[in-house]
Coordinates of C-alpha atoms in Angstrom, one line a residue:
M1 CA 0.2 0.0 -0.1
Y2 CA 2.7 2.4 0.8
E3 CA 4.2 2.0 -2.5
V4 CA 0.9 2.4 -4.3
A5 CA 0.1 5.2 -2.4
G6 CA 3.8 6.6 -3.6
T7 CA 3.3 6.2 -7.0
G8 CA -0.2 7.6 -7.1
G9 CA 0.5 10.4 -5.3
A10 CA 3.6 11.5 -7.3
I11 CA 1.5 11.5 -10.3
L12 CA -1.6 13.3 -8.7
S13 CA 1.1 16.1 -7.2
A14 CA 2.4 16.5 -10.7
K15 CA -0.8 17.1 -12.2
M16 CA -1.9 19.4 -9.1
I17 CA 1.3 21.6 -9.9
E18 CA 0.5 21.8 -13.4
V19 CA -3.3 22.8 -12.5
F20 CA -2.8 25.0 -9.2
G21 CA 0.7 25.9 -9.5
N22 CA 3.4 25.4 -7.0
N23 CA 1.8 27.0 -4.2
F24 CA -1.7 26.4 -4.5
S25 CA -1.1 22.9 -5.1
F26 CA -1.0 22.4 -1.4
L27 CA -4.7 22.9 -1.0
I28 CA -4.9 18.7 -1.5
T29 CA -3.1 18.2 1.4
P30 CA -5.6 19.0 4.3
P31 CA -8.5 16.9 3.0
L32 CA -5.9 14.3 2.5
F33 CA -5.0 14.2 6.2
L34 CA -8.3 14.6 7.2
F35 CA -9.1 11.5 5.4
A36 CA -6.6 10.0 6.9
G37 CA -7.6 10.7 10.5
L38 CA -10.9 9.7 9.4
T39 CA -9.6 6.3 8.5
W40 CA -7.5 5.9 11.7
M41 CA -10.8 6.5 13.7
F42 CA -12.3 2.8 12.2
I43 CA -9.1 0.8 13.0
D44 CA -9.5 -1.5 15.6
T45 CA -7.2 -0.5 18.7
L46 CA -7.0 -4.6 19.5
G47 CA -7.7 -4.2 22.8
H48 CA -5.1 -2.3 23.6
S49 CA -7.1 0.3 25.5
E50 CA -8.4 -1.9 28.0
E51 CA -5.6 -3.4 28.7
Q52 CA -3.9 0.7 29.5
Q53 CA -6.6 0.8 32.0
R54 CA -6.4 -2.5 33.7
G55 CA -2.2 -2.2 33.7
Q56 CA -2.0 1.5 34.6
Q57 CA -2.7 3.5 37.5
T58 CA -3.3 7.2 37.5
P59 CA 0.2 9.2 39.0
E60 CA -0.4 10.7 42.1
G61 CA -1.2 14.2 41.8
V62 CA -2.7 14.0 38.8
V63 CA -6.3 13.4 39.5
G64 CA -8.5 16.7 39.3
R65 CA -6.0 19.1 37.4
S66 CA -6.8 20.1 33.8
F67 CA -4.6 18.9 30.8
W68 CA -3.0 22.7 30.2
T69 CA -1.9 22.3 33.8
S70 CA -0.2 19.0 33.4
I71 CA 1.2 19.9 30.1
R72 CA 2.8 22.7 31.9
S73 CA 4.4 20.6 34.6
I74 CA 6.1 18.3 32.1
D75 CA 9.9 19.6 32.1
Y76 CA 10.3 19.5 27.9
L77 CA 14.5 20.2 28.3
E78 CA 15.0 17.5 30.3
S79 CA 12.8 15.1 28.3
V80 CA 14.7 16.5 25.2
L81 CA 18.3 16.3 26.6
K82 CA 17.3 12.6 27.7
G83 CA 16.5 11.9 24.1
A84 CA 19.2 13.0 22.9
K85 CA 21.4 11.0 25.4
A86 CA 19.6 7.8 24.3
F87 CA 20.0 8.8 20.7
A88 CA 23.3 9.4 21.0
R89 CA 24.1 6.0 23.0
S90 CA 22.5 4.1 20.8
T91 CA 24.2 5.6 17.6
Y92 CA 27.5 5.0 19.2
K93 CA 26.9 1.7 20.3
G94 CA 25.3 0.7 17.0
A95 CA 28.9 2.0 15.2
I96 CA 30.9 -0.1 18.0
I97 CA 28.7 -3.2 17.0
C98 CA 29.2 -2.6 13.2
F99 CA 32.8 -1.8 13.0
S100 CA 34.0 -4.6 15.6
H101 CA 32.4 -7.7 13.3
R102 CA 33.4 -8.6 9.7
R103 CA 29.8 -9.9 9.6
F104 CA 28.4 -6.4 10.2
I105 CA 30.9 -3.7 9.2
W106 CA 29.6 -3.9 5.5
L107 CA 26.1 -2.8 6.2
L108 CA 27.2 0.6 6.4
P109 CA 28.3 0.9 2.4
G110 CA 25.5 -1.8 1.7
Y111 CA 22.5 0.0 3.5
S112 CA 23.2 3.7 3.8
F113 CA 25.1 4.5 0.5
A114 CA 22.3 2.3 -1.4
L115 CA 19.9 4.4 0.0
Y116 CA 21.4 7.4 -0.1
G117 CA 21.6 6.6 -4.0
H118 CA 18.3 6.0 -4.1
R119 CA 17.0 9.4 -2.5
Y120 CA 19.6 11.2 -4.6
L121 CA 18.1 9.9 -7.6
E122 CA 15.1 11.1 -6.5
G123 CA 15.4 14.2 -4.7
T124 CA 18.4 15.6 -6.8
L125 CA 18.9 14.3 -10.1
A126 CA 15.1 14.0 -11.0
P127 CA 14.4 18.0 -9.8
A128 CA 17.4 19.1 -11.6
I129 CA 16.7 17.7 -15.1
A130 CA 12.7 18.5 -14.8
K131 CA 13.9 22.2 -13.9
R132 CA 17.3 23.1 -16.1
I133 CA 16.3 20.8 -18.9
I134 CA 12.7 20.0 -19.3
L135 CA 12.0 23.3 -18.1
D136 CA 9.1 22.5 -16.1
S137 CA 10.1 21.5 -12.0
S138 CA 6.6 19.8 -11.8
Y139 CA 7.5 16.6 -14.0
S140 CA 10.1 15.7 -11.5
Q141 CA 7.0 13.7 -9.9
I142 CA 6.4 12.0 -12.8
M143 CA 10.1 10.6 -12.5
V144 CA 9.3 10.1 -8.7
S145 CA 6.4 8.0 -9.9
G146 CA 8.5 5.5 -11.9
S147 CA 11.1 5.1 -9.2
N148 CA 8.1 4.5 -6.8
L149 CA 6.8 1.9 -9.0
G150 CA 9.9 0.3 -9.2
E151 CA 9.8 0.1 -5.4
L152 CA 6.8 -1.6 -5.5
V153 CA 8.1 -4.2 -7.9
G154 CA 11.1 -4.8 -6.0
A155 CA 9.4 -5.5 -2.8
F156 CA 7.0 -7.9 -4.7
F157 CA 9.9 -10.0 -6.0
V158 CA 11.2 -10.3 -3.0
L159 CA 7.8 -11.7 -1.6
V160 CA 7.8 -14.4 -4.1
S161 CA 11.6 -15.0 -4.3
S162 CA 12.2 -15.4 -0.6
T163 CA 12.7 -19.0 -0.6
A164 CA 14.9 -19.4 -3.6
I165 CA 17.2 -16.1 -2.5
E166 CA 17.9 -16.2 0.8
T167 CA 20.1 -13.4 1.5
P168 CA 20.0 -9.9 0.4
F169 CA 23.4 -10.3 -1.4
P170 CA 21.9 -11.3 -4.9
F171 CA 19.9 -8.1 -4.9
L172 CA 22.1 -5.9 -3.7
R173 CA 24.5 -6.6 -6.5
F174 CA 21.5 -6.0 -8.8
D175 CA 20.8 -2.9 -7.1
A176 CA 24.7 -1.8 -7.7
L177 CA 24.9 -2.7 -11.5
A178 CA 21.0 -1.1 -11.9
L179 CA 22.9 2.1 -10.7
L180 CA 24.9 1.9 -14.2
I181 CA 21.5 2.8 -16.2
V182 CA 21.9 6.5 -15.0
W183 CA 24.6 6.9 -17.7
A184 CA 21.8 6.7 -20.1
L185 CA 20.8 10.2 -18.6
P186 CA 23.6 12.4 -19.8
V187 CA 23.2 10.8 -23.4
Y188 CA 19.4 11.1 -23.6
S189 CA 19.5 14.3 -21.9
H190 CA 20.7 15.7 -25.1
S191 CA 17.5 15.0 -27.0
I192 CA 15.0 16.3 -24.3
Q193 CA 12.8 19.2 -25.3
P194 CA 11.6 21.9 -23.0
H195 CA 8.0 21.2 -21.7
K196 CA 7.3 17.9 -23.3
R197 CA 5.7 15.5 -20.8
V198 CA 6.7 12.5 -22.9
Y199 CA 10.3 12.8 -21.9
A200 CA 9.9 12.9 -18.2
W201 CA 7.6 9.2 -18.7
R202 CA 10.6 8.1 -20.5
I203 CA 13.2 8.9 -17.7
A204 CA 10.3 7.7 -15.3
A205 CA 10.6 3.9 -17.1
M206 CA 14.5 4.4 -16.6
F207 CA 14.0 4.6 -12.7
I208 CA 12.2 1.5 -12.4
P209 CA 15.0 -1.2 -12.6
I210 CA 17.0 1.2 -10.6
S211 CA 14.6 1.4 -7.6
M212 CA 13.3 -2.0 -8.1
G213 CA 17.0 -3.0 -7.4
W214 CA 17.0 -0.6 -4.3
A215 CA 13.8 -1.8 -3.0
A216 CA 14.5 -5.2 -3.1
G217 CA 17.7 -5.2 -1.3
D218 CA 16.4 -2.9 1.2
V219 CA 13.6 -5.1 2.3
S220 CA 15.9 -8.5 2.0
L221 CA 18.6 -6.6 3.8
S222 CA 16.5 -5.3 7.2
A223 CA 15.2 -8.9 7.3
F224 CA 18.7 -10.0 7.3
I225 CA 19.9 -7.8 9.8
Q226 CA 16.8 -8.6 12.3
S227 CA 17.5 -12.0 11.5
S228 CA 21.5 -11.8 12.6
L229 CA 21.0 -9.2 15.3
A230 CA 18.7 -11.6 16.9
Q231 CA 22.0 -13.7 18.1
I232 CA 23.7 -10.9 20.0
H233 CA 23.0 -11.2 23.4
D234 CA 23.1 -7.9 25.4
D235 CA 22.5 -7.0 28.6
D236 CA 21.9 -3.3 27.7
S237 CA 18.1 -2.4 28.7
H238 CA 18.3 1.2 27.5
V239 CA 18.7 0.2 23.5
S240 CA 18.5 -2.7 21.6
P241 CA 21.7 -4.0 19.1
L242 CA 19.1 -3.8 16.3
G243 CA 17.7 -0.5 17.1
S244 CA 21.5 0.9 17.9
V245 CA 22.8 -0.1 14.2
M246 CA 19.5 1.1 12.4
S247 CA 20.1 4.1 14.1
F248 CA 23.6 4.0 13.0
L249 CA 22.8 3.4 9.6
Y250 CA 20.2 5.7 9.2
S251 CA 22.4 8.6 10.7
S252 CA 25.5 7.7 8.4
Y253 CA 22.9 8.2 5.1
I254 CA 21.5 11.3 6.3
I255 CA 25.0 12.9 7.2
V256 CA 26.1 11.7 3.8
Y257 CA 23.5 12.8 1.6
A258 CA 23.3 16.3 3.7
V259 CA 27.3 16.5 2.9
L260 CA 27.3 15.0 -0.8
G261 CA 24.3 16.5 -1.7
T262 CA 25.1 20.0 -1.0
V263 CA 28.6 19.6 -2.7
L264 CA 27.0 18.3 -5.6
G265 CA 24.0 20.4 -6.0
T266 CA 26.6 23.3 -5.6
Y267 CA 28.5 21.5 -8.9
I268 CA 25.4 21.3 -10.5
D269 CA 24.2 24.7 -10.1
N270 CA 28.3 26.2 -11.2
I271 CA 27.9 24.1 -14.3
F272 CA 24.9 25.7 -15.4
I273 CA 25.9 29.5 -14.8
K274 CA 29.2 28.5 -16.8
D275 CA 27.4 26.4 -19.8
G276 CA 24.0 27.5 -19.6
N277 CA 23.0 23.8 -19.3
I278 CA 23.6 20.8 -16.8
Y279 CA 24.8 18.3 -19.6
R280 CA 28.3 18.4 -18.5
A281 CA 27.3 18.0 -14.9
L282 CA 25.2 14.7 -15.3
V283 CA 28.0 13.1 -16.6
N284 CA 30.1 13.5 -13.5
V285 CA 27.1 13.7 -10.7
G286 CA 25.2 11.0 -13.0
G287 CA 27.5 8.7 -14.4
V288 CA 30.4 9.0 -12.4
H289 CA 28.9 9.7 -9.3
F290 CA 27.0 6.4 -9.6
T291 CA 29.5 4.2 -10.9
V292 CA 31.6 4.7 -7.5
L293 CA 28.9 3.9 -5.8
C294 CA 28.3 0.4 -8.0
V295 CA 32.0 -0.3 -7.3
I296 CA 31.4 0.4 -3.4
I297 CA 28.0 -1.3 -2.9
I298 CA 29.6 -5.0 -5.3
A299 CA 32.8 -4.6 -2.7
A300 CA 30.8 -4.6 0.4
T301 CA 28.3 -7.6 -0.7
L302 CA 31.8 -9.5 -1.0
T303 CA 33.3 -8.8 2.9
P304 CA 31.2 -11.2 4.8
L305 CA 32.3 -15.1 4.8
G306 CA 30.5 -17.3 2.7
A307 CA 28.9 -14.4 0.7
R308 CA 30.9 -14.9 -2.5
H309 CA 28.8 -16.8 -4.4
L310 CA 26.2 -15.9 -6.7
N311 CA 23.2 -16.6 -4.4
P312 CA 24.9 -17.7 -1.0
K313 CA 22.6 -19.5 1.4
M314 CA 21.8 -18.3 4.9
A315 CA 23.1 -21.3 6.6
K316 CA 26.4 -21.3 4.9
V317 CA 26.7 -17.4 5.8
N318 CA 26.0 -18.0 9.4
A319 CA 28.3 -20.9 9.8
E320 CA 31.0 -19.6 8.2
A321 CA 30.6 -16.0 10.3
G322 CA 30.5 -18.2 13.5
E323 CA 33.7 -20.5 12.9
A324 CA 35.4 -16.9 12.2
A325 CA 34.3 -15.7 15.0
G326 CA 34.6 -18.6 17.5
I327 CA 30.8 -18.6 18.1
G328 CA 28.9 -22.1 17.7
V329 CA 25.7 -21.7 15.3
Q330 CA 23.2 -24.3 17.0
E331 CA 20.0 -24.1 15.0
D332 CA 19.2 -20.8 15.3
K333 CA 19.6 -20.4 19.2
S334 CA 23.2 -19.4 19.7
E335 CA 24.1 -16.0 21.0
E336 CA 27.1 -13.9 19.8
E337 CA 28.4 -11.4 22.8
V338 CA 28.8 -7.8 21.7
P339 CA 32.6 -7.2 21.8
N340 CA 34.5 -4.7 23.6
R341 CA 31.9 -3.8 26.2
S342 CA 33.8 -1.4 27.9
Y343 CA 32.1 1.3 25.2
L344 CA 29.2 0.9 27.7
N345 CA 31.0 2.5 30.5
H346 CA 32.0 5.9 28.0
P347 CA 30.7 9.1 29.8
I348 CA 28.2 9.5 27.3
H349 CA 25.8 6.7 28.4
Q350 CA 25.8 7.8 31.8
Y351 CA 22.3 9.5 32.6

């Protein structure tokens, strides 16, 4: 449903921008939020409210006080600081886990860099082509709709092939190779005529296999991370290994996108000022840039032990990783200690 909504929403937004303009096209947002709110009212709570009423007790001093009085009594600054400390603790712990295991160290380029490439394709390349070449910024949403459709196809492919392909490595390698399709953009962009919708649809078709590979890799990789981290035993009650690793990986993606997105965006603008077009920029930020990502992601998939096969099996990967770490893998009941647990005594973790 998420991908269907993404595809349909992108197409609808392109039409809304065309009809109402960039500013008034947001008029559709409040009715849709209202519709979503009404829909949530009819969703079954599955008995959670009753369980909360039976299991929770009213705090002393709260009875008889108004809602706004209770809100004002909360120390928001303290809550924010505690949340920041918990986030820093989780991210730091995730970095320790990733960089202490050969089994997990490849997740940084395999997850964060792959996600960065996907977001850069949708968030920078598509708008740049729509604005600077087609000369209609609303057409970027048509390109994004093709990307979202590719995500839907990729997620469905993982669903139907889960028994035949047990690990995310084949999907990630397909994702890396599909990034090379971006080389077609610098060549094809020379034939684009301004204000012609058909060119946006053709570029959207190019984005389908690229995003299909990313979505397939993302879905299978998320399942792989969950199953792998389930074998790690950790007594920390504040943050889990899974939450820590995902926090670190997503934070890494945000940092990479913020830095490289700004640098490459400035480069595109400078080329446009000098040349009056972005054809030369597309060669570097499109072809060369995504080729580097392709090499990094493929190299990452070859890092774990037992993964250097066309379609490695999960049992083989787990067995070889366990042997290298001195861990006995016993029918998914083994537990792996988090190495270098001295990081838990770091001052950043002490409230």
